[in-house]
XYZ file of C-alpha atoms in Angstrom:
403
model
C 257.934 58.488 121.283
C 257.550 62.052 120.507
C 254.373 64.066 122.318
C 253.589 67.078 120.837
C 253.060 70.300 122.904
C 249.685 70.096 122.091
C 248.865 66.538 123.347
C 250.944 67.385 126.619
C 248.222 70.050 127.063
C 245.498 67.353 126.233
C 247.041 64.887 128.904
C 248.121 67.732 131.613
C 244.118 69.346 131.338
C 242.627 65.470 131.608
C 244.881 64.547 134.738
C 243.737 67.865 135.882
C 240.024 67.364 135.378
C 240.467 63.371 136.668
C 242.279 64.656 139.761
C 239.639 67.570 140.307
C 236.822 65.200 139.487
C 238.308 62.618 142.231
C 238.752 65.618 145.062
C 235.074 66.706 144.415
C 233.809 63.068 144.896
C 235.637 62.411 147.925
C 234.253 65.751 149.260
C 230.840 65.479 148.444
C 230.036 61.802 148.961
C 228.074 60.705 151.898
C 230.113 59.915 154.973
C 229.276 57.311 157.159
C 228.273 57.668 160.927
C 227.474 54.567 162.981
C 225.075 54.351 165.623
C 225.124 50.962 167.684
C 221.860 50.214 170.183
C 222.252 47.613 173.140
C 218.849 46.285 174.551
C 216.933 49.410 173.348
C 213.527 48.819 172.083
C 212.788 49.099 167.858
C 210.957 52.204 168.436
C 213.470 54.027 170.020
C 216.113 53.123 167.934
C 214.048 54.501 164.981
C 213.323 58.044 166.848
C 217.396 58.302 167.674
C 218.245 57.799 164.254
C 216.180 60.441 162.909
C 217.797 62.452 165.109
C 221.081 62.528 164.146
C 220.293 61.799 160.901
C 218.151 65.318 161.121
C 221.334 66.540 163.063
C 224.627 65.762 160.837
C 222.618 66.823 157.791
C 221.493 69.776 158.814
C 223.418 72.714 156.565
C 226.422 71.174 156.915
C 229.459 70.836 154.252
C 229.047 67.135 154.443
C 226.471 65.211 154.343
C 226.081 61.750 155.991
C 224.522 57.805 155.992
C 223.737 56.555 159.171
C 224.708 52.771 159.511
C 223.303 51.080 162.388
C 224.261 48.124 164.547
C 222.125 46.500 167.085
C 223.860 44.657 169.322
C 223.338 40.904 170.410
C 221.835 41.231 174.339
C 222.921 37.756 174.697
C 226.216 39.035 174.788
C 228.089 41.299 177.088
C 228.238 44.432 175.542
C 231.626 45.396 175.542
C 232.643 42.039 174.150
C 230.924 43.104 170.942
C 232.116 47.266 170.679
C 235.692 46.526 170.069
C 235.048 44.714 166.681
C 234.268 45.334 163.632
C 232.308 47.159 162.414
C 232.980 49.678 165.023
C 230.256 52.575 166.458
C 230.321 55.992 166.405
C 228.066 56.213 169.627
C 226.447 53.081 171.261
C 223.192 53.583 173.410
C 222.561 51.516 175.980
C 220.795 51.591 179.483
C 222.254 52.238 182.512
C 223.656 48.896 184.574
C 227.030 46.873 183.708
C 226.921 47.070 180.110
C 226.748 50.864 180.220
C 229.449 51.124 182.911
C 231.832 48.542 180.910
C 231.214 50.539 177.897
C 232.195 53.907 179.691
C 235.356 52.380 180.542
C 235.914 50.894 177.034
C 235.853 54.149 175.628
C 237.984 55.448 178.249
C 240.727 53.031 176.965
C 240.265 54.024 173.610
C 239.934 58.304 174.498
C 236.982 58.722 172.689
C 235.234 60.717 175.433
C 234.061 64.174 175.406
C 233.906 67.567 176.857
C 232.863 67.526 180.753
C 230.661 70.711 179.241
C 227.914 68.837 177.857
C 226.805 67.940 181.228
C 226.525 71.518 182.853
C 222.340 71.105 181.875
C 222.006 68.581 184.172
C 220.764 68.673 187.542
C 223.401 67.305 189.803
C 221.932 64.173 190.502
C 221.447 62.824 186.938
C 225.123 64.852 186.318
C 226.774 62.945 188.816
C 225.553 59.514 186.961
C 227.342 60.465 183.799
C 230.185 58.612 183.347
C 233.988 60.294 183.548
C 236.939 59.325 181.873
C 240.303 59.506 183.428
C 240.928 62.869 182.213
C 237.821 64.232 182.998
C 235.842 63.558 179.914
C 232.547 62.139 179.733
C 232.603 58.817 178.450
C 228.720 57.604 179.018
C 226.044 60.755 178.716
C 222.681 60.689 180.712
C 220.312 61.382 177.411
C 216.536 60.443 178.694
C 215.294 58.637 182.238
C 213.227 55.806 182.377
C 211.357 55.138 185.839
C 209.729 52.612 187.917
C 206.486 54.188 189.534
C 203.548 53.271 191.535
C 200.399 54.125 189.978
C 197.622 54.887 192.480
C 193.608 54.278 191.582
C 192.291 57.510 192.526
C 189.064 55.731 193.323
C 190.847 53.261 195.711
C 192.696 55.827 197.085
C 189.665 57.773 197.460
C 187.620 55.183 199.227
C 189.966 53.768 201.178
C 192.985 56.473 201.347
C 196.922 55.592 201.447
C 198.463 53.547 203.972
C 200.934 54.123 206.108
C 203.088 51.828 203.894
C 202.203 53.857 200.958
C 201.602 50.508 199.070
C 198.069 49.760 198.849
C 196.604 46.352 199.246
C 196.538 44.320 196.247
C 199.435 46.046 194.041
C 200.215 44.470 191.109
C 203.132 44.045 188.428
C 204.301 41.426 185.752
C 206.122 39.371 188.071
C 206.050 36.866 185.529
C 208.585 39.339 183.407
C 212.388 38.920 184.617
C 213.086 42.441 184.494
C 209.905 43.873 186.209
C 210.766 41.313 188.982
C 214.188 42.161 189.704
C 213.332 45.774 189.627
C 210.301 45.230 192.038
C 212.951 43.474 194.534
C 215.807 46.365 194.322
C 213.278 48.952 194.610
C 211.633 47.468 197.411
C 215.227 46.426 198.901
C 215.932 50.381 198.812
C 212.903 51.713 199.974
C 212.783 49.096 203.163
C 216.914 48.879 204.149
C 217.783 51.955 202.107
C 220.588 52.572 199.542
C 223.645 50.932 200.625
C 221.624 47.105 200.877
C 220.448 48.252 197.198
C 223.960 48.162 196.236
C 225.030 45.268 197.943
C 222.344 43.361 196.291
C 223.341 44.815 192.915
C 227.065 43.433 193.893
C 225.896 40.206 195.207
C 224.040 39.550 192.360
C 227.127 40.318 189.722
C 229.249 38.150 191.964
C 227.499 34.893 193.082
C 224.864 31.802 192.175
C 221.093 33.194 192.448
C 220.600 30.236 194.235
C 223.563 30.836 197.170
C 222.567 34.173 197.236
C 221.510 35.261 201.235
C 220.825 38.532 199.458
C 218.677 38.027 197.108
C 217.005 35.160 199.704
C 216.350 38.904 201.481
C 214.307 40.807 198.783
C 212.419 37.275 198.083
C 211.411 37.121 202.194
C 210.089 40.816 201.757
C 207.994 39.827 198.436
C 206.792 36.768 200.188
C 205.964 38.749 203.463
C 204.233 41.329 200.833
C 202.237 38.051 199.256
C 200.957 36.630 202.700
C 200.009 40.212 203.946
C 197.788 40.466 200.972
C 199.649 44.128 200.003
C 200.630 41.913 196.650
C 198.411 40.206 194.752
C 198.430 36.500 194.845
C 199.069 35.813 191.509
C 202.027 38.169 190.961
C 204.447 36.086 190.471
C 202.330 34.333 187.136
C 201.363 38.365 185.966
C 202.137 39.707 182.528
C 202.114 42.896 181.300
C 198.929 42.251 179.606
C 197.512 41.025 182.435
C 198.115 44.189 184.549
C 196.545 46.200 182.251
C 193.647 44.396 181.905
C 193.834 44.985 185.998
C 194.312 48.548 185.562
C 191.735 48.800 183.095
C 189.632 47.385 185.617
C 190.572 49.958 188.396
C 192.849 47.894 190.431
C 194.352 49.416 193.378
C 197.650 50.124 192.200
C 200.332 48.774 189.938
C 204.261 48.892 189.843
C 205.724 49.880 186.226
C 207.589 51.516 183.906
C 207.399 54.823 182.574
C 207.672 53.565 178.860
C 204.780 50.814 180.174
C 202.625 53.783 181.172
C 203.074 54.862 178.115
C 201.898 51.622 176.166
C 198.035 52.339 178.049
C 195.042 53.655 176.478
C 194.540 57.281 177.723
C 191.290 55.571 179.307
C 192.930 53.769 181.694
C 196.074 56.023 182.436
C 193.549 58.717 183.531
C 192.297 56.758 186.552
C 195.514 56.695 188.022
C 198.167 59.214 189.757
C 201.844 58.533 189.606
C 204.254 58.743 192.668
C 207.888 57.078 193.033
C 208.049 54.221 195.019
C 207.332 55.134 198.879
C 209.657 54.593 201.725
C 210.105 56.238 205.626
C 214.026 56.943 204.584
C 214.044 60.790 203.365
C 217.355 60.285 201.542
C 216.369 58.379 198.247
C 218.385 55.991 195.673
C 215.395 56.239 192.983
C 215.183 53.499 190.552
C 215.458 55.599 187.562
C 216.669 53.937 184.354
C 219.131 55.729 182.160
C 219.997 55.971 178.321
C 223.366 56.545 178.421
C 225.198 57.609 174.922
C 228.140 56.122 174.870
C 231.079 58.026 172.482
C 233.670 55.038 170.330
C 234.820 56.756 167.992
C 238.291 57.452 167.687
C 239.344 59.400 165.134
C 239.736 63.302 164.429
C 236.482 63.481 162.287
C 234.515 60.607 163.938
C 235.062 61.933 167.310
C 234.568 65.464 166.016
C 230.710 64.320 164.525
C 230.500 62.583 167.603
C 230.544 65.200 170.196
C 228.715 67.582 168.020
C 225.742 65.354 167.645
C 225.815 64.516 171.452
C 225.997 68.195 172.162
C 222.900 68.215 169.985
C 220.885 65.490 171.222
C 221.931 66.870 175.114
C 220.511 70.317 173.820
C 217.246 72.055 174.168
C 215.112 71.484 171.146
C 216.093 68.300 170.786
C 215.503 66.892 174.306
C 212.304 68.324 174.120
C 211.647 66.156 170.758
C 212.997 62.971 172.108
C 211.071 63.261 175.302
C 208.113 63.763 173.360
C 208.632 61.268 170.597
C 209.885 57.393 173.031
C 207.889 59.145 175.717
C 210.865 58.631 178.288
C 211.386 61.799 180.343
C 214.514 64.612 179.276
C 217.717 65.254 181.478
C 218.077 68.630 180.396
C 217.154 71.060 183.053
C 215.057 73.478 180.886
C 213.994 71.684 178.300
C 210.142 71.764 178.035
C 208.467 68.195 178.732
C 205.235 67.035 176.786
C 203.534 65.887 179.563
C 203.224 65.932 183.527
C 204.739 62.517 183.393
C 208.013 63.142 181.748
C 207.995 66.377 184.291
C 207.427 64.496 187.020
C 210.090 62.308 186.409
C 213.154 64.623 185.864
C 211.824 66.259 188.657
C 212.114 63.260 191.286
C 215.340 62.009 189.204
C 216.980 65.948 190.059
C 215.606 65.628 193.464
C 216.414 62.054 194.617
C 220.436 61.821 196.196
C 221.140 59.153 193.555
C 219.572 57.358 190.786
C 220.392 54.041 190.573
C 219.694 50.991 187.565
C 217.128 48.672 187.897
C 218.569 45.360 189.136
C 218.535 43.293 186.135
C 220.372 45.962 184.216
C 222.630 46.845 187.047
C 223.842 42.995 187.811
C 223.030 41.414 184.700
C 224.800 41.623 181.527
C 223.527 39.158 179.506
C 219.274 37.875 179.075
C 220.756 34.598 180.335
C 222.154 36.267 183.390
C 218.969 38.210 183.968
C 216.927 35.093 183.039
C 218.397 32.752 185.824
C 218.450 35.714 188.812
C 214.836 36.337 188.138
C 214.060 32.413 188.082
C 215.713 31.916 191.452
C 214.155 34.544 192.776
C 210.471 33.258 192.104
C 211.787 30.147 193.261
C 212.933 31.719 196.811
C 209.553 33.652 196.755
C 207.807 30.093 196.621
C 209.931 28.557 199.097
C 209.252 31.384 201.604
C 205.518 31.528 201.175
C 205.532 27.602 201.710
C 207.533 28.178 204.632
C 205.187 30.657 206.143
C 202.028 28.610 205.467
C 204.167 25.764 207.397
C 204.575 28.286 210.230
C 201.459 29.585 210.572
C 199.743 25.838 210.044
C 200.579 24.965 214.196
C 198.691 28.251 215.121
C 195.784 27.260 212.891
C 195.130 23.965 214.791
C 196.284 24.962 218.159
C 192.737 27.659 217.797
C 190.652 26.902 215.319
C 190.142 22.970 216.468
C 191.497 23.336 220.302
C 189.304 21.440 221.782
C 186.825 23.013 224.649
């Protein structure tokens, strides 16, 4: 078959265009970046996906889709990072999941530059997560906290104890994770940080229910209960319930930051804010973290990776975060919206470590978390019931002695 110079023009300036057109496509279609979430609320999820969104798009030669994945919590995280389809960046709270994760992407090298962690104050620095050559593999992004919020009215009538816990605190005891955070940060503040760990450990490595440990923290509760410094009822408390409390002007009440930030203004104005008291002046704070955790692996994906991280780890966009899920920046100078957020970076840069709640920090599944907390009420109930047993004898021996 015979072409004619002509035609051979016709077919060389078609493969031409076809391969030009094909280049151009490649180059300007969307990539993909994939953000996975682990146990963080809706809201947050939303807010973080702006962000990089916002970030990756912003002027840059390519322009991206962000896919993301949340994660089952009834799973151990790192059972579910390895497969397909695979994250970019996973966020997750501090605790076992976070640390597994940290070391999963160790295995894999996907960590980044130590540099993004010179903002930091030391103490939230030194809970970033390092790879074996000195990357970071989990980044501090925003604290969480568990505080003790004070009625100034109470604590006007009736001032602040020596304990620092006023009579008739309140929490959602009837919440697994607000329960097992009450007991490790009462654990620290009353034997200090090293029985806070051993609780976390004892908790990731026996039965709730042959756990002397955690029989410990649930004889301190009780103690708390019969000494009338808890309400009676905390154990049966929900969230809703305590702020119904606190809109009523209760004493005080232990909770989260990101609960504080659920109440009407009316109520969160008759209240100050302190971390949770203790006579030890070298702290473990209970100070939740929301780690980013880098996965991905290769040139490009890491490359987006650690430039969104250095973005969300930056200034401007701290400040936005912090102001948008209300959780408090790590960043050393990055302006806060509120006193709260302040306050909280503040005590988190101040404390000598910050440590996990216990649920996060020994659990890694809601089934894990689920039984703990349940054997822990149960202990609670079993200790009061043993104290009204004890105290019964006394009762009769002076209240119906006879004459």
């Amino acid at each position: 078959m015979n072409i004619t110079p002509q035609k051979k023009i016709i077919i060389i300036t078609t493969a031409a265009g076809l391969l030009i057109l094909a280049a151009l496509f490649l180059i300007l279609r969307p990539r993909t970046f994939t953000a996975g979430f682990y146990g963080i609320p809706e809201q947050t999820t939303v807010i973080l996906t702006g962000q990089i969104t916002q970030l990756l798009n912003a002027g840059g030669q390519h322009q991206y889709q962000i896919a993301g994945i949340v994660y089952d919590t009834g799973e151990p995280l790192v059972s579910q990072i390895s497969k397909q389809p695979k994250a970019d960046i996973v966020f997750v709270s501090g605790g076992i999941n976070a640390e597994e994760a940290a070391v999963y992407a160790d295995s894999i090298h996907s960590g980044v530059s130590a540099g993004l962690a010179t903002s930091l104050p030391s103490a939230i620095k030194a809970a970033a997560f390092t790879g074996s050559n000195g990357s970071i593999t989990g980044l501090p992004l925003l604290l969480d906290h568990y505080e003790l919020a004070l009625s100034r009215l109470a604590m006007h009538t009736d001032g602040i104890p020596n304990s620092g816990i006023p009579a008739g605190l309140v929490f959602a005891g009837s919440d697994d994770r607000t329960l097992l955070a009450y007991a490790g940060a009462l654990t620290e503040s009353v034997s200090g940080q090293h029985a806070a760990e051993q609780l976390v450990q004892s908790c990731m490595t026996q039965l709730p229910a042959d756990n002397p440990l955690l029989q410990n923290a649930a004889r301190l509760i009780a103690g708390q209960i019969a000494a009338k410094q808890l309400h009676p009822l905390v154990l049966q408390l929900t969230e809703q319930d305590v702020a119904a409390l606190m809109e009523q002007n209760t004493s005080a009440a232990f909770i989260s930051l990101s609960t504080h930030r659920t109440l009407p203004v009316s109520t969160v104005k008759q209240y100050d804010t302190v971390f949770f008291p203790s006579p030890n002046t070298t702290r473990a704070l209970t100070i939740p973290v929301l780690y980013a955790i880098p996965t991905g692996r290769t040139g490009s994906r890491k490359a987006a990776t650690e430039h969104v991280l250095a973005e969300l780890a930056g200034t401007a966009a701290q400040y936005q975060l912090s102001a948008q899920t209300g959780l408090a920046p790590v960043h050393s100078h990055a302006e806060t919206a509120d006193i709260q957020a302040d306050d909280v970076r503040y005590w988190a840069a101040a404390a000598g470590t910050i440590m996990p709640d216990l649920g996060n920090a020994a659990c890694s599944t809601d089934l894990d978390r689920t039984q703990t907390a349940a054997a822990l009420r149960e202990m609670i109930q079993s200790e009061l019931v043993q104290m009204a047993a004890n105290l019964l004898p006394v009762f009769e021996n002076t209240a119906f002695a006879q004459p």
